[in-house]
Tab-separated table of C-alpha atoms in Angstrom:
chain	number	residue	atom	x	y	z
A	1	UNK	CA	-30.292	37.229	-8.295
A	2	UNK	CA	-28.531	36.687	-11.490
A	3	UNK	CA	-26.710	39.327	-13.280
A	4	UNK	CA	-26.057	38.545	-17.174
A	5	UNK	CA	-23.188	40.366	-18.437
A	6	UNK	CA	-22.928	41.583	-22.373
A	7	UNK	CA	-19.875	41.552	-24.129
A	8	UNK	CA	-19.474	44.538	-26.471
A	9	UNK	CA	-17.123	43.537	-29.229
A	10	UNK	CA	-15.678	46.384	-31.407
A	11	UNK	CA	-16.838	46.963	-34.798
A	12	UNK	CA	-15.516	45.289	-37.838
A	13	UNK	CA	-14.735	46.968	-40.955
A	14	UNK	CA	-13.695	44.859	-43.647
A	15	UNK	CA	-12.144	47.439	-46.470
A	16	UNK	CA	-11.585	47.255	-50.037
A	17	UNK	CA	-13.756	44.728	-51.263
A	18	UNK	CA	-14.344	45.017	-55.068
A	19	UNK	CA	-17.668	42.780	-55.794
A	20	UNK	CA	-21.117	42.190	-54.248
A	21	UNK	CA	-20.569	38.772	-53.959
A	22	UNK	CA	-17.348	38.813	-51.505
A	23	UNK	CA	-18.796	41.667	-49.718
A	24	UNK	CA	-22.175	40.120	-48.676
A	25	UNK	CA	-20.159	36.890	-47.598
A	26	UNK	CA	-17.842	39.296	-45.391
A	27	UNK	CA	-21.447	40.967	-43.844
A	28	UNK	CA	-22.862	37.266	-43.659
A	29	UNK	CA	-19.798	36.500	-41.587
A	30	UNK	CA	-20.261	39.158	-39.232
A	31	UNK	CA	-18.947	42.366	-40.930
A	32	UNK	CA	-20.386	45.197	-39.191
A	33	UNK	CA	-19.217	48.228	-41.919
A	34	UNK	CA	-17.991	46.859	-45.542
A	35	UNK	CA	-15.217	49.878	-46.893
A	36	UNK	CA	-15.387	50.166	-50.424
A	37	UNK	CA	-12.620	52.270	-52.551
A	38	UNK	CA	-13.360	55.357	-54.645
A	39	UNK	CA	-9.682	56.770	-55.199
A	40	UNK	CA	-8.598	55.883	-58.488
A	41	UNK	CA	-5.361	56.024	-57.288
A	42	UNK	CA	-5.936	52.725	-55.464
A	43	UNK	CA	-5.746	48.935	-56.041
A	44	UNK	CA	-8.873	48.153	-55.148
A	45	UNK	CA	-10.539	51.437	-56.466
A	46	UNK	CA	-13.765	50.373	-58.225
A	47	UNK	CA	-15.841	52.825	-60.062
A	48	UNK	CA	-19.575	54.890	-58.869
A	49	UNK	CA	-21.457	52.065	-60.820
A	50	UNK	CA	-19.815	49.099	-59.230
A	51	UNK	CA	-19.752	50.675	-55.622
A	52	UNK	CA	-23.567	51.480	-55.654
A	53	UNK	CA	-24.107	47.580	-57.109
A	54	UNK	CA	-22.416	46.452	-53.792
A	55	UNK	CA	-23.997	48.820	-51.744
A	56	UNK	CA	-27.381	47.436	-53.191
A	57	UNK	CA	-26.721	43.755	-52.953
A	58	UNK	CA	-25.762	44.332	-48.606
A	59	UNK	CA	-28.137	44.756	-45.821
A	60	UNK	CA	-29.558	48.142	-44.459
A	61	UNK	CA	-27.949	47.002	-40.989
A	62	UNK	CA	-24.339	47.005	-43.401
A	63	UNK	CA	-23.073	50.538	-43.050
A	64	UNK	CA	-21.097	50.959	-45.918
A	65	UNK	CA	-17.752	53.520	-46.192
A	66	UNK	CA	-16.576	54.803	-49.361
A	67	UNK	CA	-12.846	55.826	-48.692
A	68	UNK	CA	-11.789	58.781	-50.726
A	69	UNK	CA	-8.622	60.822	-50.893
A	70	UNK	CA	-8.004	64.470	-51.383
A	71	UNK	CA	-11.426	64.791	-53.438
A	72	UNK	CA	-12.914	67.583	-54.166
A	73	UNK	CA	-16.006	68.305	-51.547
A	74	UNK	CA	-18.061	68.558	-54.687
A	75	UNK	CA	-16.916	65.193	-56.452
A	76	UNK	CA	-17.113	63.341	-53.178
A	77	UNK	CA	-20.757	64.539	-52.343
A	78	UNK	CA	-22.320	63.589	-55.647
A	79	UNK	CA	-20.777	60.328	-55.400
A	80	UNK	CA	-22.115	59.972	-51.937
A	81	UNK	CA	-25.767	60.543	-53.337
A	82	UNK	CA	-25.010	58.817	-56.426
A	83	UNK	CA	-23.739	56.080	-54.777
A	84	UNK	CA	-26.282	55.771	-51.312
A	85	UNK	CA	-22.586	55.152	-49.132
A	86	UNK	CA	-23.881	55.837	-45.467
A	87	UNK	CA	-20.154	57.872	-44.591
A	88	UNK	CA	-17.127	58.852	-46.054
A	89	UNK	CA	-13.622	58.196	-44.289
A	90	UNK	CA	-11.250	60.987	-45.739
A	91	UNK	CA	-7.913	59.241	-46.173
A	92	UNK	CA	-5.700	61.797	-47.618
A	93	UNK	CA	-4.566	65.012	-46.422
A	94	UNK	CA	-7.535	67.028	-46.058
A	95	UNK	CA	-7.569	70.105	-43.997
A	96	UNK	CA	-10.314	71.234	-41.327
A	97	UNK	CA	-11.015	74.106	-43.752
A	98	UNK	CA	-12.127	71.723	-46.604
A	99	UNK	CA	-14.077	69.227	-44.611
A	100	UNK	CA	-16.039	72.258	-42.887
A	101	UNK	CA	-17.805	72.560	-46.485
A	102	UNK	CA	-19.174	68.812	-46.414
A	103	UNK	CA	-22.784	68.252	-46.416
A	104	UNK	CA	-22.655	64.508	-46.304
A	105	UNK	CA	-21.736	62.356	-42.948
A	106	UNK	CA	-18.003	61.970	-42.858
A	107	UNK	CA	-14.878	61.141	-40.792
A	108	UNK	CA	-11.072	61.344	-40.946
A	109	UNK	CA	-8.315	58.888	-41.258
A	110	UNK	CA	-5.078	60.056	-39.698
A	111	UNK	CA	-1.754	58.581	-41.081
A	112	UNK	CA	0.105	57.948	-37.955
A	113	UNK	CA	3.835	59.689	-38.728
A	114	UNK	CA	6.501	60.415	-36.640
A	115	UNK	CA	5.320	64.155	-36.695
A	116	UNK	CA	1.525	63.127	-35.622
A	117	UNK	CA	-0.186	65.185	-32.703
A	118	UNK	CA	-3.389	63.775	-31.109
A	119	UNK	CA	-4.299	67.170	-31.073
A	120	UNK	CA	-5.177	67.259	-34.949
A	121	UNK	CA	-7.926	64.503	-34.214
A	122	UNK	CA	-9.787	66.736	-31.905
A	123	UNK	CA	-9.220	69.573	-34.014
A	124	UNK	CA	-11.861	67.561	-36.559
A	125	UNK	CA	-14.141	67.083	-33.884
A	126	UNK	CA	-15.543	63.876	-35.342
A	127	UNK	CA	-17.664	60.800	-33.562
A	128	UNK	CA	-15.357	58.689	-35.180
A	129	UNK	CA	-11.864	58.833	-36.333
A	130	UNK	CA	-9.611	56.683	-37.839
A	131	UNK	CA	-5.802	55.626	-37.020
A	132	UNK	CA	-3.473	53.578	-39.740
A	133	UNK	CA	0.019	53.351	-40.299
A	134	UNK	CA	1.721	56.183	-41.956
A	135	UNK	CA	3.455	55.076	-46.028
A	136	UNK	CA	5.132	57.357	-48.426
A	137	UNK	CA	3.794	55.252	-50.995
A	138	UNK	CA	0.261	54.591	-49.364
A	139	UNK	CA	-2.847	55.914	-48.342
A	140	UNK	CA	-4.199	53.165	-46.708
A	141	UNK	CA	-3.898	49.414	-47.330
A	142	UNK	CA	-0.045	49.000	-46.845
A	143	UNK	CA	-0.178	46.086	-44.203
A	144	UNK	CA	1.980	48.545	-41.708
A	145	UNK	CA	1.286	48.589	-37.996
A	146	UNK	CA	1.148	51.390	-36.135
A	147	UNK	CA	2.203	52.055	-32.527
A	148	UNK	CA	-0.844	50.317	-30.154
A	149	UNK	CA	0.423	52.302	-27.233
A	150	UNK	CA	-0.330	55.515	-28.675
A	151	UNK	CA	-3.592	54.800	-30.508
A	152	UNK	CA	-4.797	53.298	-26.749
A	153	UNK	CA	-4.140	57.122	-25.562
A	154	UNK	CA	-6.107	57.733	-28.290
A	155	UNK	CA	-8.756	55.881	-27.879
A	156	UNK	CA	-10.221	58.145	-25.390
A	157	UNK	CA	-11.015	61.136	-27.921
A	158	UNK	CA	-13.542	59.616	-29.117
A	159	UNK	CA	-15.082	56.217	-31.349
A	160	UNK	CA	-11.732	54.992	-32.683
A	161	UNK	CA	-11.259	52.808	-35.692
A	162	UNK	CA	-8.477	51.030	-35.590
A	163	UNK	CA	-6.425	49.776	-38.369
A	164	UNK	CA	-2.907	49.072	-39.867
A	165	UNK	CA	-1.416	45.761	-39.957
A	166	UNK	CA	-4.473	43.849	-38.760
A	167	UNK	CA	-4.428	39.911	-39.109
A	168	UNK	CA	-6.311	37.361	-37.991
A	169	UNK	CA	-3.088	36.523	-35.513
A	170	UNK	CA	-2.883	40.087	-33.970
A	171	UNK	CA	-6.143	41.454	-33.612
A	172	UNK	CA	-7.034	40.386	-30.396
A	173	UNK	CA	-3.671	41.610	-29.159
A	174	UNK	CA	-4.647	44.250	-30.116
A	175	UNK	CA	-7.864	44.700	-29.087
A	176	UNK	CA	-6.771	44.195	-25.747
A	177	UNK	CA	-3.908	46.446	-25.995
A	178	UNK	CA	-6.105	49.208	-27.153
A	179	UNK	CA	-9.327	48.924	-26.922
A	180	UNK	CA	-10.772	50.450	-30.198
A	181	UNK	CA	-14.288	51.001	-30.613
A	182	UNK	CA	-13.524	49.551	-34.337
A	183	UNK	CA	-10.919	47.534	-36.091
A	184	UNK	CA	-10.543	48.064	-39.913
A	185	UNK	CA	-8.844	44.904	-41.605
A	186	UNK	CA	-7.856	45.119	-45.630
A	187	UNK	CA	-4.808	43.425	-46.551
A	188	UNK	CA	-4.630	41.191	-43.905
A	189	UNK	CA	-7.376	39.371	-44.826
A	190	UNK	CA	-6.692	39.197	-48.466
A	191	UNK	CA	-5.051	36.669	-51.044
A	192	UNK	CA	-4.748	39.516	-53.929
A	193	UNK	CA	-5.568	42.807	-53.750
A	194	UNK	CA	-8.804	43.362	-53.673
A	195	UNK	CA	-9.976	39.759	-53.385
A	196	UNK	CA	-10.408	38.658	-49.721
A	197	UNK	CA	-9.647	35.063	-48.520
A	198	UNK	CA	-12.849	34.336	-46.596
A	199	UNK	CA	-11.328	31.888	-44.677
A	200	UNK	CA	-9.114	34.511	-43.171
A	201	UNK	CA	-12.095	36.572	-42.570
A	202	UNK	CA	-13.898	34.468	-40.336
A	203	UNK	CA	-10.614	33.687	-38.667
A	204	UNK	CA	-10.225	37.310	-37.822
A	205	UNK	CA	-13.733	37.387	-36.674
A	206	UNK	CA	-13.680	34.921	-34.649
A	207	UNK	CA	-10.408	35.491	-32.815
A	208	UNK	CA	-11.543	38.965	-32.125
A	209	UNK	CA	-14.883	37.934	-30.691
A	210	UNK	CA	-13.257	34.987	-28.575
């Protein structure tokens, strides 16, 4: 009798795209969540009206992410409805008090510092939960790395999303290394800020699903 086996591949989040265009090529190369940024404070932070034209132009079986830091619970919700974003990843330094008055599907990004504790990602008691690399002058997007050893002990508490210094040449080290049940790419997979080199995006498709 023949068993077939499945492969489960983790998730792929490409983040920060900025037009409809790139980010339906991105899902039409086998994006599984497109990010989109709604801090102003970012580089690729693109406004209510452009982020609910590229949530329009993907596929329902897209989910899309609008990445938001230190917003206001009331801002962030009627940009969520505004919007039609399927979650939020909280980037910034939100506390457990703040995100307890949410009413819109959400999870946290932790900035992995020398002082992080994997108790503060079970203290959010999310499905999913994010890891990146820790920047004084980022929240996200920095190209940094973060330690794979310690986001594979991490990986147990729950659907991690891993990101920080992804490329199309490490992620399947990775992978391997820590066995996320997500990998969020941005700047390694772009040619500018906010403009993705497709190219490099199937590349770091494909090496992570070969």
């Amino acid at each position: 009798m023949r068993t077939n086996h499945t492969t489960v591949y983790p998730k792929v989040k490409i983040c920060g795209l900025t037009s409809p265009e790139q980010a339906l090529s991105c899902a039409e190369l086998g994006a599984d969540w497109i990010g989109l940024n709604c801090w102003p404070g970012s580089s690729r932070y693109i406004s209510p009206e452009e982020v609910r034209k590229i949530v329009s132009a993907l596929p329902e079986s897209v989910t899309t992410v609008g990445i938001f830091v230190n917003e206001s619970p009331e801002s962030l919700e009627k940009i969520m409805i505004e919007t039609h974003l399927d979650l939020a990843q909280l980037h910034g330094d939100e506390s457990v008090e703040l995100t307890a008055k949410l009413g819109v599907p959400f999870y946290k990004a932790f900035r992995v510092s020398a002082e992080f504790k994997l108790e503060q990602i079970q203290e959010f008691g999310r499905e999913y939960f994010l890891l990146d690399a820790f920047s004084i002058n980022h929240y996200g997007g920095s190209g940094q790395k973060i330690d794979w050893d310690l986001a594979s002990t991490a990986s147990g508490l729950g659907k991690l999303i891993l990101a920080g210094g992804l490329t199309p040449e490490n992620v399947a080290e990775a992978v391997k290394i820590v066995q996320p049940w997500g990998v969020d790419v941005c700047s390694g997979v772009e040619s500018e800020p906010g403009i993705k080199d497709l190219w490099r995006v199937e590349k770091f498709i494909r090496n992570l699903r070969n």
